[in-house]
Coordinates of C-alpha atoms and ligand atoms in Angstrom, one line a residue:
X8 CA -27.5 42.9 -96.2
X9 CA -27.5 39.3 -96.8
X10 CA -23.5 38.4 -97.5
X11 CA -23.2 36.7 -101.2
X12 CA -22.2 33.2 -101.5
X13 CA -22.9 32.0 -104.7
X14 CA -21.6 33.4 -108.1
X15 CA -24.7 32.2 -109.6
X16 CA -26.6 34.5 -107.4
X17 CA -24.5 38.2 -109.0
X18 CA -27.0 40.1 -111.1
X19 CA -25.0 43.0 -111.9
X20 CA -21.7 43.8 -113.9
X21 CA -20.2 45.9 -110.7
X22 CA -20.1 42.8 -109.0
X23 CA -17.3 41.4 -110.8
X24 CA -13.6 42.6 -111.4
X25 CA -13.4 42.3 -115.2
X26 CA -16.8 42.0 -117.2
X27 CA -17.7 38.6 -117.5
X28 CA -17.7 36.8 -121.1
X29 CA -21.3 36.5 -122.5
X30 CA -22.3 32.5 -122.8
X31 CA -20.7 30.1 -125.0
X32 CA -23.8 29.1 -127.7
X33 CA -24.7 27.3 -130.7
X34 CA -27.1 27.8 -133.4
X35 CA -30.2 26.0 -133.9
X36 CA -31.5 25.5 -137.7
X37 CA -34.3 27.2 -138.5
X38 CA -34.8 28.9 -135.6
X39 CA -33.8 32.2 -134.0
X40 CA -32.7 30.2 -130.6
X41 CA -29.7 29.3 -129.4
X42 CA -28.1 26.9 -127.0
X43 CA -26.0 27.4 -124.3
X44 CA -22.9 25.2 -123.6
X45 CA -22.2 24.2 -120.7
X46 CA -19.4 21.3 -120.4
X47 CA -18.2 19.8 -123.6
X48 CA -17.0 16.3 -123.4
X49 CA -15.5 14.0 -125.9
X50 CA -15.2 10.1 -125.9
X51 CA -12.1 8.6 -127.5
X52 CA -11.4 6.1 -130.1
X53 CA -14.8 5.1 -130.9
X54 CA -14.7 3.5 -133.9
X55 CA -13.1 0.2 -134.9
X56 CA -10.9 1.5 -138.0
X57 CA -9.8 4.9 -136.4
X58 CA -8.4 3.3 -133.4
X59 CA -6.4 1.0 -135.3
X60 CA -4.9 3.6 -137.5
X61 CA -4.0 5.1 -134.0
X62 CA -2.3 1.8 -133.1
X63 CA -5.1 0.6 -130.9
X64 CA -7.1 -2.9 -131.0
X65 CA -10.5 -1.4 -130.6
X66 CA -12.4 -3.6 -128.6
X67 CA -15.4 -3.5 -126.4
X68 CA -13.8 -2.0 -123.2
X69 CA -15.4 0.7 -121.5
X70 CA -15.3 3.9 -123.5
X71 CA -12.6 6.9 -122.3
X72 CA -12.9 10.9 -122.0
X73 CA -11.4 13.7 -122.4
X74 CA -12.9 17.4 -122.1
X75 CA -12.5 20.7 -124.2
X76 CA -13.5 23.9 -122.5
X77 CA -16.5 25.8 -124.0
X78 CA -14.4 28.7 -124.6
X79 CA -12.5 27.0 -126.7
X80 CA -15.9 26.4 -128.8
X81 CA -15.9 28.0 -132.3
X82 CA -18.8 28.6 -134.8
X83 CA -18.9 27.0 -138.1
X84 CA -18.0 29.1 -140.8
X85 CA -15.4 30.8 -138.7
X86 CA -11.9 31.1 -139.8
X87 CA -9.0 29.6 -137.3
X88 CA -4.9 30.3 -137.1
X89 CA -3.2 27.6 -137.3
X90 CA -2.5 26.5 -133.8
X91 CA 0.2 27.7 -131.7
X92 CA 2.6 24.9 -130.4
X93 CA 2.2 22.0 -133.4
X94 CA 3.3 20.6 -136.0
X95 CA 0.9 18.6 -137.1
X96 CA -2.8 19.9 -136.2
X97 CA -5.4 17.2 -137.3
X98 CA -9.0 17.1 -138.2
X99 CA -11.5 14.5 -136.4
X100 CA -14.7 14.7 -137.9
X101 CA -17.4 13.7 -135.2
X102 CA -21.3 13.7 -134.2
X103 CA -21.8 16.0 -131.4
X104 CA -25.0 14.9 -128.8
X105 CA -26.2 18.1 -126.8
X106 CA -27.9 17.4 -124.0
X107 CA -31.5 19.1 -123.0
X108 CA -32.2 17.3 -119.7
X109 CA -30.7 16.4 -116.5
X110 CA -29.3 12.3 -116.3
X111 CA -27.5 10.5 -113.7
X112 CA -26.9 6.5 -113.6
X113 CA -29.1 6.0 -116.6
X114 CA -29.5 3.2 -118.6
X115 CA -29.8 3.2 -122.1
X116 CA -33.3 4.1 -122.4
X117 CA -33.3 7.0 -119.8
X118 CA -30.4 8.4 -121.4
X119 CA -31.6 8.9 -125.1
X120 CA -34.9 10.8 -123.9
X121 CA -32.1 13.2 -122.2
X122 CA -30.7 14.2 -125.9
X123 CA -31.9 17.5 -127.3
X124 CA -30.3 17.5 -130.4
X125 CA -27.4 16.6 -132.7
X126 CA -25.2 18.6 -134.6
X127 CA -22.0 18.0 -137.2
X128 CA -18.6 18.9 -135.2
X129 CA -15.0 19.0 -135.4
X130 CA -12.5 17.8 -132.7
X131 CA -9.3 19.5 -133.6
X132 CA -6.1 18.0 -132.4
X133 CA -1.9 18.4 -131.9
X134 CA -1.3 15.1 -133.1
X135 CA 2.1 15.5 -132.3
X136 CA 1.9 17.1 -128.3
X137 CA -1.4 14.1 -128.3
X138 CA 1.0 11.4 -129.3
X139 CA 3.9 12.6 -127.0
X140 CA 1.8 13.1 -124.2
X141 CA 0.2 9.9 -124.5
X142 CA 2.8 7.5 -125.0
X143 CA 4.6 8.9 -121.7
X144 CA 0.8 8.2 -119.9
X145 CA 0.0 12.3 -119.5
X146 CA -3.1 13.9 -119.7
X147 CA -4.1 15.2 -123.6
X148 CA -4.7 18.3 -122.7
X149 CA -2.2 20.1 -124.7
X150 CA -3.1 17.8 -127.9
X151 CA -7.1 18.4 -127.4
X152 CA -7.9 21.4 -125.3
X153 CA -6.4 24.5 -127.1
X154 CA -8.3 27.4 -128.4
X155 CA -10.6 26.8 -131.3
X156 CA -10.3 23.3 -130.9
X157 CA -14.0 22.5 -131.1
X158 CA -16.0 23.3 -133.8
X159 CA -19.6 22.8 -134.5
X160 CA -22.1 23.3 -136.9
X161 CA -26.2 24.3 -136.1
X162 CA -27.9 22.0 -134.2
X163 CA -31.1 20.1 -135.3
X164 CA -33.5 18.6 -132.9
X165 CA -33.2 15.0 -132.1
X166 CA -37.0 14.9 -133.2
X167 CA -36.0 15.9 -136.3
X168 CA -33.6 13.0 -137.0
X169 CA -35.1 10.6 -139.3
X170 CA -32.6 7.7 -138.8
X171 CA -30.6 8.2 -135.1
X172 CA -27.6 6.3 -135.2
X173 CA -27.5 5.9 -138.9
X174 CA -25.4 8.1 -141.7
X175 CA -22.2 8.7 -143.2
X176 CA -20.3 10.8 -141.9
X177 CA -17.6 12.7 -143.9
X178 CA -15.0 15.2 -144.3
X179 CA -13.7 16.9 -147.0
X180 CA -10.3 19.3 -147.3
X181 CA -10.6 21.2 -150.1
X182 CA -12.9 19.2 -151.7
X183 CA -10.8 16.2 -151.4
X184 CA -12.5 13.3 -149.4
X185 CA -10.0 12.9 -146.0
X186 CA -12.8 11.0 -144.1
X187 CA -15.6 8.2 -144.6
X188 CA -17.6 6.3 -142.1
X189 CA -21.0 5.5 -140.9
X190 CA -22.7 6.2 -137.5
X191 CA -23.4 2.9 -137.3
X192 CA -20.2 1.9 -136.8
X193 CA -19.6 3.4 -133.2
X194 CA -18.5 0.7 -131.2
X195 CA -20.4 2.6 -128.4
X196 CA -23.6 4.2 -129.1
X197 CA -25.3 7.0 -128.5
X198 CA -27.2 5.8 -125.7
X199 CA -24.8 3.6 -124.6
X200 CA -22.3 7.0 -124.2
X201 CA -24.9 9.2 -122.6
X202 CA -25.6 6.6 -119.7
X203 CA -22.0 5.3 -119.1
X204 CA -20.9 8.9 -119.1
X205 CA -23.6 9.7 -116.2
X206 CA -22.5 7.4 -113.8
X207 CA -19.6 9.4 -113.6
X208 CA -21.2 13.2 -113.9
X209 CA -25.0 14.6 -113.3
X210 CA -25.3 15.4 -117.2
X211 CA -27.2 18.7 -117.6
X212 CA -29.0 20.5 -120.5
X213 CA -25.9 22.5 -122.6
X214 CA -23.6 19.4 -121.7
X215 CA -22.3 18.4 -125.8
X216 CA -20.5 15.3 -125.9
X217 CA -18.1 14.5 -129.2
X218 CA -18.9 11.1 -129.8
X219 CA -15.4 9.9 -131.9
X220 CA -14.2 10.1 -134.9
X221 CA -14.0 7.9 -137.8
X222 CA -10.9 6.5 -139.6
X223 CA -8.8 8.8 -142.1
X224 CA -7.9 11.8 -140.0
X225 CA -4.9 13.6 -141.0
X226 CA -3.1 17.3 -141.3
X227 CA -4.6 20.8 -142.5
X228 CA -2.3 23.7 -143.7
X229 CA -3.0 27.3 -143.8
X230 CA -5.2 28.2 -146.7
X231 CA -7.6 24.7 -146.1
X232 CA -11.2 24.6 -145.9
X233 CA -13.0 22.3 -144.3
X234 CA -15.8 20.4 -144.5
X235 CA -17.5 18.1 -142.8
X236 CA -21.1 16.4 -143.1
X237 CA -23.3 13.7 -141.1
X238 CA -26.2 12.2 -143.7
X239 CA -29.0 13.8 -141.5
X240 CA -27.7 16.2 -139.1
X241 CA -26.0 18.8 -140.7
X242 CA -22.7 20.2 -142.0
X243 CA -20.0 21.9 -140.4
X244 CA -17.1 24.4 -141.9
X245 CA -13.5 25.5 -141.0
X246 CA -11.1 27.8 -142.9
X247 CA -7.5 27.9 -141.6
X248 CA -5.0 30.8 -141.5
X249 CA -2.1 31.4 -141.2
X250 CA -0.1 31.1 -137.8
X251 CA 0.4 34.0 -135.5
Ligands
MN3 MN1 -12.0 12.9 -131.5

């Protein structure tokens, strides 16, 4: 019997020591299909106003990463606890770019045709363990990669985006407007992400990529619902409980 070498190549549940979790997916709108994550990515301070009120000068500088597991992924709709460990647990309202083909060293060009689709997301954040962690030049992982830390909303198919790169983008808590921009003002775009991003991975379909936030992020409480919505994409809800 041929010995197995490859995880990928285990058919059957008595192969592995604890049942394995079923894929991490996302919805797609109007349709009974979903899409399976694979890596989710996110690109920091990308636009202008947002990294000022960060106490950055945004400029044009290549753009910077950070990554959230995909178990860490939750649904719109869902309801959260307050995360462990903070203080102060933001709200980052952002596009979210899911791949649907392979790309590696694109440009531009190559790298839009590599975009499946677009849905409204939410990159949750320890302001407080983010803050402290970067000012003494650590990794964020304890301010961006906790559980229920990204959100998302359905996904709707890049070809039915009427206006790519264009929209406001919003979030409400409560009903009370936190957040306010535009797509357009990304300082790197969608395109531009997609390709530098590839020269330093080989993208593949059910890679999502957060793509910033815009300026006015700020604390949620137990009891706050939120909302967030991109002019042509879609919408994206989370309630917050209480702590554990
Ligand atoms: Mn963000």
């Amino acid at each position: 019997m041929k010995e197995k070498v490859c995880v990928h190549m285990t058919n059957s549940v008595s192969d592995f020591v604890f049942p394995p979790a079923l894929p991490v997916t996302v919805p797609v709108r109007d349709s009974a299909l979903r899409y399976a994550v694979r890596r989710i990515f996110c690109v920091g301070r990308n636009y202008a106003a947002h990294a000022r009120e960060m106490g950055s000068d945004p400029d044009r500088e290549a753009p910077f990463y950070f990554a959230k597991t995909p178990a860490h992924l939750v649904q719109s709709g869902a309801t959260v606890a307050y995360a462990p460990g903070t203080q102060n647990l933001h709200h980052e309202v952002e596009l979210v770019i899911a791949l649907g083909q392979p790309v590696f060293r694109a440009t531009p060009e190559q790298a839009q045709g590599s975009v499946w689709g677009y849905a409204c997301g939410l990159d949750m954040t320890r302001r407080d363990l983010q803050i402290t962690a970067r000012d003494a030049g650590r990794p964020w992982t304890l301010g961006k990669d906790f559980e229920h830390a990204a959100v998302v909303g359905a996904l709707l198919p890049a070809s039915r985006v009427a206006r790519p790169g264009q929209g406001a983008i919003t979030l409400r808590v409560n009903g009370q407007l936190r957040q306010q921009g535009d797509l357009s003002s990304m300082i790197w775009r969608v395109p531009e992400i997609v390709a530098n991003l590839s020269g330093h991975y080989h993208l593949q379909p059910g890679d999502l990529i957060y793509t910033g936030t815009p300026e006015g992020v700020g604390p949620v409480r137990p009891g706050d619902r939120l909302e967030g919505s991109i002019e042509g994409v879609g919408e994206v809800v989370l309630h917050i409980g209480a702590a554990e």
